[in-house]
Coordinates of C-alpha atoms in Angstrom, one line a residue:
Chain A
M1 CA 41.2 9.7 46.2
S2 CA 41.3 10.5 50.0
E3 CA 37.6 10.2 49.8
F4 CA 38.3 6.2 48.6
I5 CA 40.5 5.9 51.4
N6 CA 38.5 7.5 54.1
F7 CA 34.9 5.7 53.2
Y8 CA 35.9 2.9 50.9
L9 CA 39.5 1.6 52.3
F10 CA 39.7 1.9 55.9
P11 CA 35.9 0.8 56.4
A12 CA 37.1 -2.1 54.1
L13 CA 40.2 -3.4 56.0
T14 CA 37.7 -3.1 59.6
I15 CA 35.1 -5.4 57.9
G16 CA 38.0 -7.8 56.6
S17 CA 39.6 -7.9 59.9
I18 CA 36.7 -9.0 61.4
Y19 CA 36.2 -11.6 58.8
A20 CA 39.6 -12.7 59.1
L21 CA 39.4 -13.1 62.8
G22 CA 36.3 -14.9 62.3
A23 CA 37.5 -17.1 59.3
V24 CA 40.9 -18.7 61.0
G25 CA 38.7 -20.2 63.6
I26 CA 36.3 -21.5 60.8
S27 CA 39.4 -22.7 58.9
M28 CA 41.2 -24.4 61.5
I29 CA 37.8 -26.5 62.6
F30 CA 37.4 -27.5 59.2
G31 CA 41.1 -28.6 58.5
I32 CA 41.4 -30.4 62.0
L33 CA 37.9 -31.6 63.0
R34 CA 36.8 -31.7 59.1
F35 CA 33.6 -30.1 59.3
A36 CA 32.0 -27.2 58.4
H37 CA 31.1 -25.3 61.6
F38 CA 27.7 -23.6 61.1
A39 CA 27.5 -22.2 64.5
H40 CA 31.0 -20.2 64.4
G41 CA 28.9 -17.1 63.9
D42 CA 26.8 -17.2 66.5
L43 CA 29.9 -18.3 68.9
M44 CA 31.0 -14.9 67.6
T45 CA 27.5 -13.4 68.8
L46 CA 27.9 -15.0 72.3
G47 CA 31.5 -13.2 72.6
T48 CA 30.2 -9.8 72.1
Y49 CA 27.0 -10.4 74.4
G50 CA 29.3 -11.6 77.1
I51 CA 31.4 -8.7 76.8
L52 CA 28.5 -6.6 76.7
A53 CA 27.3 -8.4 80.3
A54 CA 30.9 -7.3 81.4
A55 CA 30.1 -3.6 80.4
A56 CA 27.4 -3.0 82.4
L57 CA 29.1 -3.9 84.9
M58 CA 32.4 -2.6 84.5
P59 CA 32.3 1.0 82.6
V60 CA 35.5 0.9 80.8
N61 CA 36.8 0.7 77.3
P62 CA 34.9 -2.3 75.8
L63 CA 38.0 -3.5 74.4
L64 CA 39.9 -4.1 77.4
L65 CA 36.8 -6.6 78.2
V66 CA 37.1 -9.0 75.4
P67 CA 39.0 -11.5 77.8
F68 CA 35.5 -11.6 79.2
G69 CA 33.9 -12.7 75.8
M70 CA 36.3 -14.8 75.2
A71 CA 36.3 -16.9 78.3
L72 CA 32.4 -17.3 77.7
T73 CA 33.4 -18.5 74.0
V74 CA 35.8 -20.6 74.7
F75 CA 33.7 -22.3 77.5
A76 CA 30.8 -22.5 75.3
A77 CA 32.7 -24.0 72.5
L78 CA 34.4 -26.5 74.4
F79 CA 31.3 -27.8 76.1
V80 CA 29.1 -28.2 72.6
D81 CA 32.2 -30.0 71.5
R82 CA 32.3 -32.4 74.5
Y83 CA 28.9 -32.9 75.0
F84 CA 27.4 -32.4 71.2
Y85 CA 30.0 -32.7 68.8
R86 CA 32.2 -35.5 70.3
P87 CA 29.7 -38.0 70.4
L88 CA 28.8 -37.8 66.1
R89 CA 32.6 -37.9 65.7
D90 CA 32.7 -41.5 64.1
L91 CA 29.7 -40.7 62.2
P92 CA 29.4 -39.3 58.7
T93 CA 31.2 -35.5 59.3
I94 CA 27.6 -34.5 57.6
Y95 CA 25.8 -35.3 61.2
T96 CA 27.9 -32.9 62.9
V97 CA 27.2 -30.3 60.3
I98 CA 23.6 -30.7 60.9
S99 CA 24.4 -30.6 64.6
S100 CA 26.4 -27.5 64.4
F101 CA 23.2 -26.1 62.4
G102 CA 21.0 -26.8 65.6
I103 CA 23.8 -25.3 68.2
A104 CA 23.7 -22.2 66.2
L105 CA 20.2 -22.0 66.9
V106 CA 21.0 -22.9 70.3
F107 CA 23.2 -20.1 71.0
R108 CA 21.5 -17.5 69.2
S109 CA 18.1 -18.6 71.0
L110 CA 20.2 -18.6 74.5
I111 CA 21.1 -15.1 73.8
Q112 CA 17.8 -13.8 72.9
L113 CA 16.5 -15.3 76.1
V114 CA 19.1 -13.9 78.4
W115 CA 19.7 -10.5 76.9
G116 CA 16.4 -9.8 74.4
S117 CA 16.5 -9.3 71.2
E118 CA 16.9 -5.7 70.5
N119 CA 19.9 -3.7 68.9
Q120 CA 22.4 -2.6 72.1
V121 CA 25.2 -0.5 71.3
L122 CA 28.8 -1.0 73.5
V123 CA 30.2 2.4 73.3
A124 CA 27.3 5.4 73.1
G125 CA 27.8 8.5 71.3
V126 CA 30.1 9.7 68.1
R127 CA 33.8 9.9 68.2
P128 CA 35.5 12.0 66.1
P129 CA 38.0 10.6 63.7
L130 CA 41.7 10.8 63.6
I131 CA 43.1 13.0 61.0
L132 CA 46.4 11.9 60.0
F133 CA 48.5 14.3 57.7
D134 CA 45.5 16.4 57.0
T135 CA 43.8 14.7 54.6
F136 CA 42.9 10.8 55.9
R137 CA 40.1 10.6 58.3
V138 CA 40.1 7.5 60.4
S139 CA 37.8 6.1 63.0
V140 CA 39.6 5.3 65.8
L141 CA 37.7 1.7 66.1
H142 CA 38.9 0.7 62.4
L143 CA 42.4 1.6 63.3
Q144 CA 42.2 -0.4 66.8
A145 CA 40.8 -3.2 64.6
I146 CA 43.3 -3.2 61.9
V147 CA 45.9 -2.9 64.2
T148 CA 44.8 -6.0 66.9
T149 CA 44.4 -7.9 63.4
A150 CA 47.7 -7.5 62.5
V151 CA 49.2 -8.3 66.0
I152 CA 47.1 -11.2 65.8
A153 CA 48.3 -12.7 62.7
V154 CA 52.0 -12.4 63.9
L155 CA 51.0 -14.0 67.1
L156 CA 49.3 -16.9 65.0
H157 CA 52.2 -17.2 63.0
F158 CA 54.7 -17.5 65.9
F159 CA 52.4 -20.1 67.5
L160 CA 51.7 -22.1 64.4
T161 CA 55.2 -22.4 63.5
A162 CA 57.2 -22.2 66.6
T163 CA 55.5 -23.9 69.6
K164 CA 55.2 -27.6 69.6
T165 CA 51.2 -27.3 69.9
G166 CA 50.8 -25.4 67.1
R167 CA 53.3 -27.6 64.8
S168 CA 50.9 -30.2 65.9
M169 CA 47.8 -28.6 64.8
R170 CA 49.3 -28.2 61.2
A171 CA 50.4 -31.4 61.1
V172 CA 46.7 -32.9 62.2
A173 CA 45.3 -30.6 59.5
D174 CA 47.9 -31.7 56.7
D175 CA 47.6 -35.5 57.3
P176 CA 45.0 -36.8 60.6
E177 CA 46.0 -40.4 60.1
L178 CA 49.8 -39.7 60.1
A179 CA 49.7 -37.6 62.8
E180 CA 47.9 -39.9 65.0
V181 CA 50.5 -42.7 64.2
S182 CA 53.3 -40.3 64.7
G183 CA 51.9 -40.1 68.2
L184 CA 50.6 -36.4 68.3
D185 CA 48.1 -36.0 71.2
T186 CA 44.9 -35.3 69.0
A187 CA 42.9 -34.9 72.0
K188 CA 44.8 -31.9 72.6
V189 CA 45.3 -30.6 69.3
V190 CA 41.1 -30.3 68.8
R191 CA 41.3 -28.6 72.5
W192 CA 43.5 -26.2 71.3
T193 CA 41.7 -25.5 68.1
W194 CA 38.4 -24.9 69.8
I195 CA 40.0 -22.6 72.5
I196 CA 41.9 -20.4 69.6
G197 CA 38.7 -20.5 67.4
A198 CA 36.5 -19.4 70.0
A199 CA 38.9 -16.8 71.4
L200 CA 39.3 -14.9 68.0
A201 CA 35.8 -15.2 67.1
A202 CA 34.8 -13.1 70.2
V203 CA 37.6 -10.6 69.4
A204 CA 36.0 -10.4 65.9
G205 CA 32.4 -10.4 67.3
A206 CA 33.5 -7.2 69.7
F207 CA 34.7 -5.2 66.6
A208 CA 31.9 -6.3 64.6
A209 CA 29.6 -4.9 67.3
L210 CA 32.0 -1.8 67.9
N211 CA 31.5 -1.3 64.2
T212 CA 27.7 -1.4 64.2
S213 CA 25.5 -2.6 67.2
A214 CA 25.2 -5.9 68.7
H215 CA 22.2 -8.0 67.6
P216 CA 21.1 -11.5 68.2
N217 CA 21.6 -11.9 64.4
L218 CA 25.0 -10.3 64.5
G219 CA 27.1 -13.6 63.9
W220 CA 24.8 -15.3 61.7
N221 CA 24.7 -12.7 59.1
L222 CA 28.7 -12.7 59.1
L223 CA 28.8 -16.6 58.9
L224 CA 28.7 -16.6 54.6
P225 CA 31.4 -13.9 54.3
M226 CA 33.4 -15.7 56.6
F227 CA 33.1 -19.2 55.2
A228 CA 34.1 -17.7 51.9
A229 CA 37.2 -16.6 53.7
A230 CA 38.1 -19.5 54.8
I231 CA 37.6 -21.6 51.5
L232 CA 39.3 -18.7 49.8
G233 CA 42.4 -18.8 51.9
G234 CA 42.5 -22.5 51.8
I235 CA 41.1 -25.1 54.6
G236 CA 43.3 -25.5 57.0
K237 CA 45.4 -22.6 56.5
P238 CA 45.0 -20.2 59.0
M239 CA 47.0 -17.7 57.9
G240 CA 45.0 -18.4 54.3
A241 CA 41.6 -17.7 56.3
M242 CA 43.3 -14.3 57.4
A243 CA 44.3 -12.9 54.0
G244 CA 40.9 -14.4 52.8
G245 CA 39.0 -12.4 55.1
F246 CA 40.7 -9.2 53.7
I247 CA 40.0 -10.2 50.5
I248 CA 36.4 -10.7 51.1
G249 CA 35.9 -7.8 53.0
M250 CA 37.5 -5.6 50.6
A251 CA 35.5 -6.9 47.7
E252 CA 32.0 -6.5 49.7
E253 CA 33.2 -3.2 50.4
L254 CA 34.7 -2.0 47.3
S255 CA 32.3 -3.3 45.5
S256 CA 29.6 -0.3 45.9
Y257 CA 32.4 2.2 45.0
H258 CA 31.8 3.8 42.1
W259 CA 34.5 2.6 39.5
I260 CA 33.0 3.4 36.6
G261 CA 31.0 6.7 35.9
D262 CA 28.7 8.1 39.1
E263 CA 26.9 5.2 39.5
A264 CA 28.0 2.4 42.5
L265 CA 29.4 -0.5 40.7
I266 CA 26.9 -2.8 42.5
S267 CA 23.9 -1.6 44.4
P268 CA 24.8 -1.5 48.1
S269 CA 21.7 -3.5 49.0
Y270 CA 23.5 -6.5 47.0
K271 CA 26.6 -5.8 48.7
T272 CA 26.4 -9.2 51.1
A273 CA 25.6 -11.2 48.0
V274 CA 28.9 -10.4 46.4
A275 CA 30.8 -12.7 49.2
F276 CA 28.1 -15.3 48.5
V277 CA 28.7 -15.5 44.3
I278 CA 32.6 -15.4 45.3
M279 CA 32.0 -18.3 47.8
I280 CA 30.3 -20.4 45.1
S281 CA 32.6 -19.3 42.4
L282 CA 35.0 -21.0 44.4
L283 CA 33.2 -23.9 45.4
I284 CA 33.2 -24.7 41.8
F285 CA 36.3 -23.5 40.5
R286 CA 38.9 -23.6 43.0
P287 CA 37.9 -25.4 45.9
Q288 CA 41.0 -25.5 47.3
G289 CA 41.5 -21.8 47.7
L290 CA 44.4 -19.6 46.8
F291 CA 46.9 -20.9 48.5
K292 CA 46.5 -24.7 48.1
G293 CA 44.2 -26.0 51.2
R294 CA 42.9 -29.4 51.6
L295 CA 39.7 -30.2 49.7
L296 CA 37.9 -32.6 51.9
Chain B
M1 CA -18.3 -22.7 71.0
E2 CA -15.0 -24.0 72.6
L3 CA -15.7 -27.2 69.9
T4 CA -15.7 -25.5 67.2
G5 CA -12.8 -23.1 68.2
L6 CA -10.7 -26.2 68.6
F7 CA -12.1 -28.1 65.4
F8 CA -10.6 -24.7 63.6
Y9 CA -7.6 -24.9 65.4
V10 CA -6.7 -28.6 64.9
V11 CA -7.4 -27.6 60.9
S12 CA -5.2 -24.3 60.9
L13 CA -2.6 -26.8 62.4
L14 CA -3.2 -29.5 59.9
I15 CA -3.0 -27.3 57.1
M16 CA 0.7 -25.6 57.9
G17 CA 1.3 -29.5 59.3
G18 CA 0.6 -30.6 55.2
I19 CA 2.7 -27.6 54.0
Y20 CA 5.5 -28.9 56.1
A21 CA 4.8 -32.4 55.2
L22 CA 5.7 -31.2 51.2
L23 CA 8.6 -29.5 52.4
C24 CA 9.6 -32.7 54.4
L25 CA 8.9 -35.0 51.3
A26 CA 11.0 -32.4 49.1
L27 CA 13.7 -32.8 51.5
N28 CA 13.6 -36.7 51.6
V29 CA 14.3 -36.8 48.0
Q30 CA 17.2 -34.9 48.1
W31 CA 18.8 -35.9 51.4
G32 CA 17.0 -39.0 52.1
M33 CA 17.3 -41.0 48.6
G34 CA 20.2 -39.0 47.1
G35 CA 21.8 -37.7 50.6
L36 CA 22.3 -34.1 48.9
F37 CA 22.7 -31.6 52.0
N38 CA 20.1 -28.9 50.6
A39 CA 20.3 -25.9 53.5
G40 CA 18.7 -23.6 51.0
I41 CA 14.5 -24.7 51.6
A42 CA 13.9 -21.0 52.6
G43 CA 15.1 -19.8 49.1
F44 CA 12.9 -22.6 46.7
Y45 CA 10.1 -22.2 49.1
G46 CA 10.2 -18.5 48.6
V47 CA 10.8 -18.8 44.7
G48 CA 7.7 -21.0 45.0
A49 CA 5.7 -18.7 46.9
Y50 CA 6.1 -15.9 44.8
T51 CA 5.8 -17.2 41.6
S52 CA 2.4 -18.3 42.3
A53 CA 1.3 -15.3 44.4
I54 CA 2.2 -13.1 41.4
L55 CA 0.4 -15.4 38.8
S56 CA -2.4 -15.2 40.6
T57 CA -3.2 -12.0 42.0
A58 CA -5.1 -9.0 40.7
A59 CA -3.3 -6.2 38.8
S60 CA -1.7 -4.3 41.3
G61 CA 0.5 -1.3 40.6
R62 CA 3.1 -2.1 43.4
H63 CA 4.3 -5.0 42.1
L64 CA 4.5 -7.4 39.0
G65 CA 1.0 -9.0 38.3
G66 CA -2.4 -8.9 37.2
F67 CA -2.3 -12.2 35.5
S68 CA -5.0 -13.6 37.8
M69 CA -4.6 -16.9 36.6
P70 CA -6.6 -20.0 38.7
V71 CA -4.4 -20.9 42.0
P72 CA -3.7 -24.6 40.6
I73 CA -2.0 -22.7 37.3
G74 CA 0.0 -20.5 39.9
L75 CA 1.2 -23.9 41.6
V76 CA 2.3 -25.1 38.2
G77 CA 4.0 -22.1 37.8
A78 CA 5.7 -22.3 41.4
A79 CA 7.0 -26.2 40.6
L80 CA 8.1 -24.8 37.0
V81 CA 10.1 -21.5 38.5
A82 CA 11.5 -23.5 41.6
G83 CA 12.6 -26.4 39.6
I84 CA 14.1 -24.4 37.0
T85 CA 15.5 -22.7 39.7
G86 CA 16.9 -25.9 41.4
W87 CA 18.2 -27.0 38.1
A88 CA 20.7 -23.9 37.7
V89 CA 22.1 -24.2 41.1
A90 CA 22.0 -27.8 40.4
R91 CA 23.9 -27.8 37.1
I92 CA 26.9 -25.6 39.2
C93 CA 26.5 -26.9 42.7
V94 CA 25.7 -30.7 42.7
R95 CA 29.0 -31.9 42.4
L96 CA 30.2 -30.3 45.4
K97 CA 30.5 -32.7 48.4
S98 CA 28.1 -32.3 51.5
D99 CA 29.6 -29.4 53.5
Y100 CA 30.4 -27.3 50.8
L101 CA 26.9 -28.1 49.0
A102 CA 25.5 -27.0 52.6
M103 CA 27.3 -23.8 52.2
A104 CA 26.4 -23.0 48.9
S105 CA 23.1 -23.5 49.2
I106 CA 22.9 -21.4 52.3
G107 CA 24.3 -18.6 50.0
I108 CA 21.8 -19.0 47.2
A109 CA 18.8 -18.8 49.2
E110 CA 20.5 -15.7 51.0
I111 CA 20.8 -14.1 47.3
L112 CA 17.0 -15.0 46.6
R113 CA 16.2 -13.6 49.9
L114 CA 18.1 -10.5 48.9
V115 CA 16.4 -10.1 45.4
F116 CA 12.8 -10.4 47.3
V117 CA 14.0 -7.8 49.7
N118 CA 15.3 -5.5 47.3
E119 CA 13.4 -6.1 43.6
S120 CA 10.3 -4.0 44.5
W121 CA 9.3 -4.3 41.0
L122 CA 9.4 -7.5 41.1
T123 CA 7.8 -8.3 44.9
N124 CA 7.1 -5.0 46.2
G125 CA 9.7 -5.5 48.7
S126 CA 9.4 -6.0 52.1
L127 CA 5.5 -4.9 52.0
G128 CA 4.8 -7.5 50.4
V129 CA 2.2 -9.2 48.1
S130 CA -1.3 -8.9 49.7
R131 CA -5.0 -10.2 48.4
I132 CA -3.5 -13.4 47.0
P133 CA -6.6 -15.8 46.3
R134 CA -7.4 -19.1 48.0
P135 CA -8.3 -22.1 45.5
L136 CA -12.2 -22.6 45.4
S137 CA -13.0 -19.2 47.1
D138 CA -16.3 -18.9 44.7
F139 CA -17.9 -21.4 46.7
T140 CA -16.9 -21.0 50.4
T141 CA -16.8 -17.7 52.8
G142 CA -15.4 -17.2 56.1
R143 CA -13.8 -19.9 57.9
M144 CA -15.6 -22.6 56.0
S145 CA -12.6 -21.7 53.3
D146 CA -10.2 -22.9 55.7
V147 CA -11.8 -26.3 55.5
V148 CA -11.5 -26.8 52.0
F149 CA -8.1 -25.3 51.8
L150 CA -7.5 -28.2 54.1
G151 CA -8.6 -30.6 51.7
F152 CA -6.7 -29.0 48.7
V153 CA -3.3 -29.3 50.5
W154 CA -3.7 -32.9 51.4
V155 CA -4.7 -34.1 48.3
I156 CA -1.3 -32.6 47.0
V157 CA 0.4 -34.1 50.1
L158 CA -1.2 -37.2 48.9
L159 CA -0.1 -37.1 45.4
V160 CA 3.1 -36.3 46.0
Y161 CA 3.3 -38.8 48.9
V162 CA 2.2 -41.8 45.8
A163 CA 4.9 -40.2 43.2
T164 CA 8.0 -40.1 45.9
S165 CA 6.7 -43.8 47.0
R166 CA 7.0 -44.9 43.6
L167 CA 10.0 -43.3 42.8
Y168 CA 11.5 -44.6 46.0
D169 CA 10.6 -48.2 44.6
S170 CA 11.8 -47.7 41.2
P171 CA 14.9 -48.4 39.8
W172 CA 15.5 -44.8 39.6
G173 CA 15.3 -44.7 42.8
R174 CA 17.5 -47.6 43.6
S175 CA 20.0 -46.3 41.5
L176 CA 19.7 -43.3 43.5
R177 CA 20.2 -45.0 46.8
A178 CA 23.2 -46.8 45.4
I179 CA 24.9 -43.5 44.7
R180 CA 24.1 -42.1 48.0
D181 CA 25.7 -45.4 49.9
N182 CA 28.4 -45.9 47.6
E183 CA 29.5 -43.3 45.0
A184 CA 32.4 -45.4 43.7
S185 CA 30.5 -48.3 42.9
A186 CA 27.3 -46.8 41.4
L187 CA 29.6 -45.1 39.3
A188 CA 31.7 -48.5 38.3
A189 CA 28.2 -49.8 37.7
G190 CA 27.5 -47.3 34.8
K191 CA 25.0 -44.8 36.7
N192 CA 25.6 -41.6 35.6
V193 CA 25.8 -39.8 38.9
E194 CA 26.0 -36.6 38.3
K195 CA 22.6 -36.6 36.3
Y196 CA 20.8 -38.4 38.6
R197 CA 21.8 -35.9 41.3
I198 CA 20.6 -33.1 39.0
Q199 CA 17.5 -34.8 38.7
T200 CA 16.9 -35.5 42.2
F201 CA 17.8 -31.8 43.3
V202 CA 15.5 -30.4 40.6
I203 CA 12.2 -32.6 42.0
G204 CA 12.5 -31.9 45.7
C205 CA 12.8 -28.1 44.6
A206 CA 10.2 -28.0 42.5
V207 CA 7.8 -29.9 45.6
M208 CA 9.3 -26.9 47.8
G209 CA 8.1 -24.8 45.1
V210 CA 4.5 -26.2 45.6
A211 CA 4.4 -25.9 49.3
G212 CA 5.9 -22.4 49.1
G213 CA 2.9 -21.3 47.0
L214 CA 0.2 -23.4 49.1
S215 CA 1.7 -21.0 52.0
A216 CA 1.3 -17.8 50.1
H217 CA -2.5 -18.7 49.0
Y218 CA -3.1 -19.7 52.6
F219 CA -2.2 -16.7 54.4
R220 CA -3.2 -14.7 51.3
F221 CA -0.3 -12.4 51.7
L222 CA 3.3 -12.8 51.3
S223 CA 6.5 -10.8 52.2
P224 CA 10.2 -11.7 52.6
T225 CA 9.7 -12.5 56.1
A226 CA 8.2 -16.1 54.8
T227 CA 11.7 -17.0 53.7
D228 CA 13.3 -16.9 57.0
P229 CA 15.9 -19.4 57.4
L230 CA 15.0 -20.4 60.6
L231 CA 11.2 -21.3 60.6
T232 CA 11.6 -23.1 56.8
T233 CA 15.2 -24.5 56.2
F234 CA 15.8 -25.4 60.1
L235 CA 12.4 -26.9 61.2
V236 CA 11.9 -28.7 57.7
W237 CA 15.5 -30.6 58.9
V238 CA 14.5 -31.3 62.4
M239 CA 11.4 -32.9 60.8
L240 CA 12.7 -35.1 58.3
M241 CA 15.7 -36.5 60.7
A242 CA 12.9 -37.0 63.5
G243 CA 10.4 -38.6 61.1
G244 CA 12.7 -40.7 59.6
S245 CA 15.1 -39.8 56.8
G246 CA 14.6 -42.1 53.9
N247 CA 11.0 -43.0 54.6
N248 CA 8.1 -40.9 53.0
R249 CA 5.9 -42.1 55.9
G250 CA 8.1 -41.0 58.1
A251 CA 8.8 -37.6 56.7
I252 CA 5.0 -36.9 56.7
L253 CA 4.9 -38.0 60.2
G254 CA 8.0 -36.0 61.4
A255 CA 6.6 -32.8 59.9
L256 CA 2.9 -33.3 61.7
T257 CA 5.0 -34.1 65.0
I258 CA 7.0 -31.6 65.0
W259 CA 4.6 -28.9 63.9
T260 CA 2.1 -30.1 66.5
L261 CA 4.9 -29.7 69.0
W262 CA 5.7 -26.3 67.6
S263 CA 2.4 -25.1 67.8
V264 CA 1.0 -26.6 71.2
T265 CA 3.7 -25.5 73.0
E266 CA 2.7 -21.9 72.0
I267 CA -0.8 -22.1 73.6
F268 CA 1.9 -23.1 76.9
T269 CA 4.2 -20.6 76.4
N270 CA 1.8 -17.7 76.2
R271 CA 0.8 -18.7 79.3
L272 CA 3.9 -17.5 81.0
P273 CA 4.0 -14.5 83.3
P274 CA 4.3 -11.9 80.4
E275 CA 7.9 -11.2 80.7
W276 CA 8.8 -14.2 79.6
A277 CA 5.9 -14.8 77.3
T278 CA 7.2 -12.0 74.7
R279 CA 10.5 -14.6 75.3
S280 CA 8.7 -17.5 74.7
S281 CA 9.6 -18.5 71.1
F282 CA 13.0 -18.1 72.0
I283 CA 12.3 -20.9 74.6
R284 CA 10.4 -22.8 72.1
M285 CA 13.9 -22.7 69.7
L286 CA 15.9 -23.7 72.3
L287 CA 14.2 -26.6 72.8
V288 CA 14.1 -27.6 68.9
G289 CA 17.6 -27.1 68.9
L290 CA 18.5 -29.6 71.9
L291 CA 15.6 -31.9 70.4
L292 CA 18.0 -32.0 67.2
Q293 CA 21.0 -33.0 69.0
F294 CA 18.8 -35.8 70.8
V295 CA 17.6 -37.0 67.6
L296 CA 21.1 -36.9 66.0
Q297 CA 22.8 -38.7 69.2
R298 CA 20.0 -41.1 70.4
F299 CA 17.7 -41.3 67.9
R300 CA 19.2 -41.2 64.4
S301 CA 17.0 -43.1 62.4
G302 CA 13.8 -41.7 63.3
L303 CA 10.2 -42.5 64.6
L304 CA 10.1 -44.3 60.8
P305 CA 13.3 -45.9 59.9
E306 CA 14.1 -45.7 56.3
K307 CA 13.0 -49.8 55.3
S308 CA 14.3 -50.9 51.7
P309 CA 11.7 -52.5 49.6
P310 CA 12.4 -56.1 49.3
V311 CA 14.1 -57.2 45.9
R312 CA 11.3 -59.0 44.0
F313 CA 12.8 -61.6 41.3
R314 CA 10.6 -62.4 38.5
K315 CA 9.6 -66.5 38.4
D316 CA 10.8 -68.3 35.8

């Protein structure tokens, strides 16, 4: 039992938090701007490298440097929205999707150009795990990731329900035409969507890099599970995306636990396929997600 | 000497250009005619490449094989297996709308890549399949076999071009464009939208499989890196967008133009100072990404825009 919790449950929750933080942005962009943002994974990577660059100058705990990564991703997101996505907004959304593919490539090649394509670590060395109640061994990082995500979830919930901007965001996600004729400032809503999505992408990127290492494909490799999480939670439902992220993360990690007999249920090398299979079956059988999101 | 070097450079450029032209024609059937967003080109390309490689190689203990079939049979096999894979994918995914189809097809391409990497009894894993024969290899040796292969590739391109142009102009192609442009009215006119979409998807995937098979025979070696989504899926999209989606000639022209740009810039970037030369491929990728943005914003109909064939009425 303690083996299950130590080696499967906590890592699964950590992966889940990373997916959850990324999926919030994808779900909000999909809900409000109506397109699947394929550059979101690389936006995460950009955040990671922003933190890495700051860490080279300031040798403190990288988690304190997350604001630098956020600044970079928010700037990048607002920039590409202004110059690359907005000119295509009146066309069928598929053109914006194609454009975001290109932007993903632009982000990745910029990262490789500036920082090279080697693996880099944010924190060198191994930190001893915390031991709780003499049986549970939890790595500090896992605990940080899970707690941070929980705090962000609470803050996000208050933002979306209690502030005017948050409420208008939900209104636009539910019915853009109605929101527009009711006099909501859609440009502001779009701006805040990018700011929140990009900032959370930077946090996700930080934890993803701390969990393994920073490399230019870091975010791209996480993109499809994050899409799966966003669809599972229902498009345009940020809290649903959070839940979806945890479910996908758990499903991925726990699929290689030896549930039956001594063998892993699914070979760990096919771990990532679990998220894809969930995503594809969701798209076919329940595209509105668990929490009744929009169906575009 | 300089001239022969240049000649063989152009030959290799045109061989890869031909393979990309096939991929573009295939994507043009799916996207240009059918409006289906396939973002998993690399997956079907890989299926075709492995099928043809396994069918045509001699026995080897490291992967499934030993059939030693002639190359054309390998390519037919590639088309069949890629087509069947495409059919299975289409059956479940084709009802999805554009963005969702893009996600689903990328997911499927990733699953296929995982299979190529992990199932080493089938593909020899990341070590790859080697000693893949070339067509007509009994008659030519050395560099001349490149020239023969060039002819082989472009004969196939020509065949596919004629076939897809006929399709475009046929009642089938007209129904397809009707579905692409206005699904509701095509449905009201009694067209079986789902059936047409499945057929489109399968035809495109089969041609992608042939392109994959040709690349395996060209390089004589195949490993999972060949199914890198960047170089296959993404570049093909840029080619079709730049060439003109919906136009078969545009697809071929786009493939040749972008592939020439991609390869020729390599010559220049390799002359950069060494600390930059190692990063030259990133500069090229950056430029391709920006080129796509330019095409999308200013140049959407491409080099050769789609031209619907005139409607001919029978004279009474």
